[in-house]
Amino acid sequence: MRVKVTLDPDDMPRNWYNIQHDLPEPLPPPLDPETLKPMSPEPLSRLFAKECVMQEVSTEEYIPIPDGVREAYLRLGRPSPLYRATRLEAALETPARIFYKREDLNPAGSHKPNTALAQAYYHSKEGTKRLTTETGAGQWGSALAMSCALFDIECTVYMTRSAFLQKPYRKTLMEVYGANVFASPSSNTKVGQKFLAQDPNHPGSLGIAISEAVEDCVTHDTTKYAIGSVVNHVLLHQSIIGQEAVEQMKMFDAEPDYVVGCIGGGSNYAGLAYPFMREKLRGKSDAEFIAVEPKAVPSTTRGEYRYDFGDTGEMTPLFKMYTVGHTFQCPPIHGGGLRYHGKAPSMSMLINKGYMKSVAYSQNEAMDAAITFARTEGIVVAPETSHAVRATIDLALQCKQKNETKNILFNLSGHGLLDLKAYEDKMSGSLVDYAPDDATISRALETLPKVS
Ligand SMILES: Cc1ncc(COP(=O)(O)O)c(C=O)c1O
């Protein structure tokens, strides 16, 4: 039986796919954080590469991948293989067929280089000397540190304090690539100092780390900012995943009935899902799309679809998105990349309009699935990815109950070899589950500006 398909390097996609071309309606514009009025994209070029700002608002269906980025993709593990999980299927005794796309097989260990390489490439062309960024689990920080090393740019990373303490080797990896890494909140920035004054051991969150990275950027010349998720150009770069997977599923002679992925800001899942979603939006597929979030940060399952700041310090534009509120204190779950209050605007629209569903799992539920996966398929996935594995196993068990032979495709967004503490806590029974009560979520949502 076929268990793996690979693409020839020459068959790696030459363009990124842009979902904005096919969305049921244009995305609501971002709002200026001071005036709360729709803002033009130009001010974003203080932060992002000019090319990325153009991509942010483009509705072109395809955007060519520059040769310099293609070369880096090829060198660092693309095209990535797609596997069939026959051992997991057998263990579950399910008639479902389970497929997974491997985004863990590059030196940084996750999907994040797909956009880190592209952003670093554009910045190197535009003369940027230093990039600042945030990181949750450290996966994005590692990917950007690696990409900055390859394109000769300095890199400063604000790493959420909870991950900084849980994953010391992620910090070391970033430093090996030459980055400067700070636990966030840090004393480097005004916004960091504010949160440290509230709590000297503040666990931090992606929202706070974003504020710090943005403040560091705008207060220093020749410094720009790179972002690992949520915004349109990041999701665009990630579409390489799904475009490869579309071709690879054809090689398996299968079409997915379910497309599954975990969501922090939404980038790995959008990367896999959007090239399949294109067919659904065009009425040519009735595949179901299932985004999986942690119960600890339930943006799409218990939050609201409305305008919110992208960061906790209220420095970024406001985006219309599912959110639990930018002041929501994300509990310190191991899947640090899922500790973000909001979700990508395009994904939020697709969920809101019913094209995509979302579900939530606790970290114990997710890590149980990760251990089953490790013991059947042999791969130790990232705690973030474990959420996608949980949803996949549950779908496969539903198929077993109904005796249905469905095809389930999920994104293996990263490996967990630098996240073994999560596995250790799971196996020793000390993994804590968090589920915010309604009042906590309502309080965070009350702090959102009222936008008509
Ligand atoms: C392995 C992995 N999966 C998923 C995520 C979640 O981010 P996103 O939703 O942008 O893919 C992260 C973020 O750090 C990650 O490292």
JSON list of C-alpha atoms in Angstrom, two decimals, residues 11 23 31 79 90 96 114 152 191 209 241 252 274 289 316 357 359 413:
[
{"chain": "A", "resi": 11, "resn": "ASP", "atom": "CA", "xyz": [7.07, 20.43, -9.59]},
{"chain": "A", "resi": 23, "resn": "LEU", "atom": "CA", "xyz": [-13.56, 35.17, -0.64]},
{"chain": "A", "resi": 31, "resn": "LEU", "atom": "CA", "xyz": [-8.77, 50.25, 11.37]},
{"chain": "A", "resi": 79, "resn": "PRO", "atom": "CA", "xyz": [8.53, 20.13, -1.43]},
{"chain": "A", "resi": 90, "resn": "ALA", "atom": "CA", "xyz": [-5.06, 0.13, 11.87]},
{"chain": "A", "resi": 96, "resn": "ALA", "atom": "CA", "xyz": [-11.34, 6.16, 7.29]},
{"chain": "A", "resi": 114, "resn": "ASN", "atom": "CA", "xyz": [7.47, 29.17, 4.52]},
{"chain": "A", "resi": 152, "resn": "ASP", "atom": "CA", "xyz": [22.21, 38.42, 6.48]},
{"chain": "A", "resi": 191, "resn": "VAL", "atom": "CA", "xyz": [4.93, 48.28, 27.07]},
{"chain": "A", "resi": 209, "resn": "ALA", "atom": "CA", "xyz": [5.29, 40.08, 22.66]},
{"chain": "A", "resi": 241, "resn": "ILE", "atom": "CA", "xyz": [1.60, 23.73, 1.75]},
{"chain": "A", "resi": 252, "resn": "PHE", "atom": "CA", "xyz": [-2.96, 9.11, -3.81]},
{"chain": "A", "resi": 274, "resn": "TYR", "atom": "CA", "xyz": [-7.08, 27.43, 1.31]},
{"chain": "A", "resi": 289, "resn": "PHE", "atom": "CA", "xyz": [-12.98, 22.23, 6.96]},
{"chain": "A", "resi": 316, "resn": "THR", "atom": "CA", "xyz": [-1.34, 47.55, 15.92]},
{"chain": "A", "resi": 357, "resn": "LYS", "atom": "CA", "xyz": [-16.13, 24.87, 11.40]},
{"chain": "A", "resi": 359, "resn": "VAL", "atom": "CA", "xyz": [-13.72, 22.80, 17.59]},
{"chain": "A", "resi": 413, "resn": "SER", "atom": "CA", "xyz": [2.57, 21.66, 11.45]}
]
